[in-house]
Each structure stands twice: as C-alpha cells, then as structure tokens.
PDB file of C-alpha atoms in Angstrom:
ATOM      1  CA  MET A 154      50.386  88.319 -34.545  1.00 70.00           C
ATOM      2  CA  PHE A 155      47.294  88.657 -37.569  1.00 75.00           C
ATOM      3  CA  THR A 156      47.409  85.882 -39.568  1.00 87.00           C
ATOM      4  CA  ASP A 157      44.905  84.354 -42.531  1.00 92.00           C
ATOM      5  CA  ASN A 158      42.982  81.267 -41.271  1.00 93.00           C
ATOM      6  CA  PRO A 159      43.224  79.210 -44.061  1.00 92.00           C
ATOM      7  CA  ASP A 160      40.092  76.638 -43.156  1.00 91.00           C
ATOM      8  CA  PHE A 161      38.076  79.167 -41.777  1.00 92.00           C
ATOM      9  CA  TYR A 162      34.287  77.245 -41.680  1.00 91.00           C
ATOM     10  CA  GLY A 163      33.094  75.401 -44.757  1.00 89.00           C
ATOM     11  CA  GLY A 164      36.870  76.119 -46.463  1.00 90.00           C
ATOM     12  CA  HIS A 165      36.713  79.941 -46.410  1.00 94.00           C
ATOM     13  CA  VAL A 166      39.564  82.245 -45.726  1.00 96.00           C
ATOM     14  CA  ARG A 167      39.322  84.067 -43.080  1.00 95.00           C
ATOM     15  CA  GLY A 168      41.452  87.503 -42.325  1.00 95.00           C
ATOM     16  CA  GLN A 169      41.554  90.537 -39.990  1.00 93.00           C
ATOM     17  CA  GLU A 170      43.581  92.881 -39.879  1.00 92.00           C
ATOM     18  CA  PRO A 171      45.332  94.331 -35.900  1.00 92.00           C
ATOM     19  CA  ILE A 172      43.727  95.845 -33.776  1.00 92.00           C
ATOM     20  CA  TRP A 173      46.327  99.232 -32.647  1.00 95.00           C
ATOM     21  CA  ALA A 174      45.763  99.995 -29.437  1.00 96.00           C
ATOM     22  CA  PHE A 175      46.682 103.702 -28.095  1.00 97.00           C
ATOM     23  CA  GLN A 176      46.852 104.566 -23.854  1.00 97.00           C
ATOM     24  CA  ALA A 177      46.995 107.795 -21.768  1.00 98.00           C
ATOM     25  CA  HIS A 178      47.411 107.741 -18.016  1.00 97.00           C
ATOM     26  CA  ALA A 179      47.685 111.130 -15.837  1.00 98.00           C
ATOM     27  CA  GLY A 180      47.704 110.423 -12.052  1.00 97.00           C
ATOM     28  CA  TYR A 181      48.739 111.783  -8.375  1.00 98.00           C
ATOM     29  CA  ASN A 182      50.029 109.880  -5.659  1.00 96.00           C
ATOM     30  CA  PHE A 183      48.901 111.972  -2.668  1.00 96.00           C
ATOM     31  CA  GLY A 184      50.977 109.095  -0.159  1.00 90.00           C
ATOM     32  CA  PRO A 185      52.148 105.693  -0.048  1.00 83.00           C
ATOM     33  CA  ASN A 186      49.458 103.597  -1.446  1.00 85.00           C
ATOM     34  CA  PHE A 187      47.036 106.908  -2.031  1.00 94.00           C
ATOM     35  CA  TRP A 188      46.738 107.496  -5.362  1.00 96.00           C
ATOM     36  CA  ILE A 189      44.323 108.493  -8.273  1.00 98.00           C
ATOM     37  CA  SER A 190      44.443 108.265 -11.948  1.00 98.00           C
ATOM     38  CA  ALA A 191      42.561 109.255 -15.410  1.00 98.00           C
ATOM     39  CA  ASP A 192      42.792 107.270 -17.908  1.00 97.00           C
ATOM     40  CA  ALA A 193      41.636 107.442 -21.342  1.00 97.00           C
ATOM     41  CA  ASN A 194      42.735 104.471 -24.599  1.00 95.00           C
ATOM     42  CA  TYR A 195      41.842 104.338 -28.147  1.00 96.00           C
ATOM     43  CA  TYR A 196      41.463 100.872 -30.407  1.00 93.00           C
ATOM     44  CA  LEU A 197      41.072 101.445 -33.896  1.00 94.00           C
ATOM     45  CA  GLY A 198      41.160  98.169 -37.046  1.00 93.00           C
ATOM     46  CA  GLY A 199      40.512  95.339 -36.974  1.00 90.00           C
ATOM     47  CA  ARG A 200      38.116  94.992 -40.036  1.00 92.00           C
ATOM     48  CA  THR A 201      37.664  91.038 -41.253  1.00 92.00           C
ATOM     49  CA  SER A 202      37.303  89.650 -44.462  1.00 94.00           C
ATOM     50  CA  VAL A 203      36.277  86.111 -45.913  1.00 95.00           C
ATOM     51  CA  ASP A 204      37.987  85.023 -48.897  1.00 95.00           C
ATOM     52  CA  GLY A 205      38.422  89.136 -49.720  1.00 91.00           C
ATOM     53  CA  GLU A 206      35.275  90.056 -49.085  1.00 93.00           C
ATOM     54  CA  VAL A 207      36.070  92.641 -47.020  1.00 93.00           C
ATOM     55  CA  GLY A 208      33.331  92.886 -43.755  1.00 92.00           C
ATOM     56  CA  ASP A 209      31.658  96.347 -42.180  1.00 89.00           C
ATOM     57  CA  ASN A 210      32.787  95.614 -38.714  1.00 90.00           C
ATOM     58  CA  TYR A 211      36.064  98.037 -38.499  1.00 91.00           C
ATOM     59  CA  GLN A 212      36.793  98.761 -34.605  1.00 90.00           C
ATOM     60  CA  SER A 213      37.091 102.702 -33.968  1.00 93.00           C
ATOM     61  CA  VAL A 214      36.278 102.977 -29.748  1.00 93.00           C
ATOM     62  CA  LEU A 215      37.090 105.748 -27.709  1.00 95.00           C
ATOM     63  CA  ARG A 216      37.430 105.448 -23.610  1.00 94.00           C
ATOM     64  CA  TYR A 217      37.722 106.519 -20.683  1.00 97.00           C
ATOM     65  CA  GLY A 218      37.930 106.069 -17.161  1.00 97.00           C
ATOM     66  CA  ALA A 219      39.588 106.909 -13.528  1.00 98.00           C
ATOM     67  CA  THR A 220      41.384 104.757 -10.692  1.00 97.00           C
ATOM     68  CA  ALA A 221      41.448 105.796  -7.280  1.00 98.00           C
ATOM     69  CA  SER A 222      43.874 103.164  -4.841  1.00 96.00           C
ATOM     70  CA  ALA A 223      43.298 103.846  -1.026  1.00 97.00           C
ATOM     71  CA  PRO A 224      46.111 102.113   1.757  1.00 94.00           C
ATOM     72  CA  LEU A 225      43.678  99.803   4.803  1.00 93.00           C
ATOM     73  CA  GLY A 226      46.410  98.575   6.717  1.00 86.00           C
ATOM     74  CA  HIS A 227      49.651  96.732   7.050  1.00 86.00           C
ATOM     75  CA  GLY A 228      50.451  95.423   2.877  1.00 87.00           C
ATOM     76  CA  PHE A 229      46.316  95.980   1.915  1.00 93.00           C
ATOM     77  CA  SER A 230      45.164  98.948  -0.316  1.00 94.00           C
ATOM     78  CA  LEU A 231      41.819  98.885  -1.873  1.00 96.00           C
ATOM     79  CA  LYS A 232      41.464 100.093  -5.586  1.00 96.00           C
ATOM     80  CA  ALA A 233      38.152 101.793  -6.909  1.00 98.00           C
ATOM     81  CA  ALA A 234      37.992 101.633 -11.178  1.00 97.00           C
ATOM     82  CA  TRP A 235      35.283 102.874 -13.430  1.00 97.00           C
ATOM     83  CA  GLY A 236      35.488 103.624 -17.551  1.00 97.00           C
ATOM     84  CA  SER A 237      32.976 104.212 -19.802  1.00 95.00           C
ATOM     85  CA  TRP A 238      32.807 104.983 -23.569  1.00 92.00           C
ATOM     86  CA  LEU A 239      33.045 108.367 -25.358  1.00 90.00           C
ATOM     87  CA  THR A 240      32.902 107.399 -29.047  1.00 90.00           C
ATOM     88  CA  ALA A 241      32.806 103.826 -30.702  1.00 88.00           C
ATOM     89  CA  ARG A 242      31.639 101.985 -34.012  1.00 86.00           C
ATOM     90  CA  ASN A 243      30.980  98.819 -34.335  1.00 79.00           C
ATOM     91  CA  ASN A 244      30.360  98.032 -30.169  1.00 78.00           C
ATOM     92  CA  GLY A 245      33.020  98.958 -27.360  1.00 78.00           C
ATOM     93  CA  ARG A 246      29.661 101.116 -25.993  1.00 88.00           C
ATOM     94  CA  PHE A 247      29.703  99.776 -22.293  1.00 91.00           C
ATOM     95  CA  ASN A 248      30.612 100.960 -19.070  1.00 95.00           C
ATOM     96  CA  THR A 249      32.501  99.256 -16.330  1.00 95.00           C
ATOM     97  CA  ALA A 250      33.625  99.563 -12.527  1.00 98.00           C
ATOM     98  CA  SER A 251      35.354  97.124 -10.148  1.00 98.00           C
ATOM     99  CA  LEU A 252      36.623  96.914  -6.675  1.00 98.00           C
ATOM    100  CA  THR A 253      40.000  95.152  -5.841  1.00 97.00           C
ATOM    101  CA  LEU A 254      41.564  94.217  -2.910  1.00 96.00           C
ATOM    102  CA  GLN A 255      45.139  94.005  -3.366  1.00 92.00           C
ATOM    103  CA  TYR A 256      48.048  92.355  -0.590  1.00 92.00           C
ATOM    104  CA  ARG A 257      51.472  93.581  -1.369  1.00 86.00           C
ATOM    105  CA  TRP A 258      53.988  90.614   0.121  1.00 85.00           C
ATOM    106  CA  PHE A 259      57.307  93.331  -0.473  1.00 79.00           C
ATOM    107  CA  ASP A 260      57.823  96.913  -0.077  1.00 68.00           C
ATOM    108  CA  GLN A 261      55.665  97.001   2.644  1.00 56.00           C
TER     109      GLN A 261
END
C-alpha cells in the first residue's frame, strides 16, 4: 500500500504512486525436476512527490531472463538463472545470475 508520509524529512509530505508489475513465463518440462523457462517482467510507475511537487523518477523497466533446473540425486536439484534488461528509465539497468542448490523433503 502506498500512502503519503506526512512527517517526511524536515516536516514535508512525501507521496509515491504505486509500482505496477506484469510478468510472463513460458516453460518446458523434460522430466521430473528437469525443466527450463523463459521469463519477462515489466514494471512501471512509482513516481514520488514532496509537498505536491512531482519528481522526475517515474520507473519503466522491461526485463527478461531464463532459468534451468536439473536433478542431481534423491531430492536434490541444481537451478541456474540469468536476467537482464531490455529497456529501463530511471534505473533497472542491471544483470543478475544465480546458482541454487535445492532440496525437497516432500513428493520424492
């Protein structure tokens, strides 16, 4: 929830518009715990104001990425993910990479 902060630094009133997020995912399952996916995310909004004066910090970011997961043994899987940006206004220009070791206690 975004509400105004009536006690912002120096007694000013600070507000922020909502940041809207949209996601799309497509995946393919090769077998148990062995899959890939392609992902896209779009974020927009978030402009702030101080005492009613609107800032130049509207966010608009289109990001994309891919994820792959492979089984390693009983209950274990290894997941690799990568993400980047296609367009960005006011930040959002960064790349991510992750490697995750997962263990499932259920449904083995």
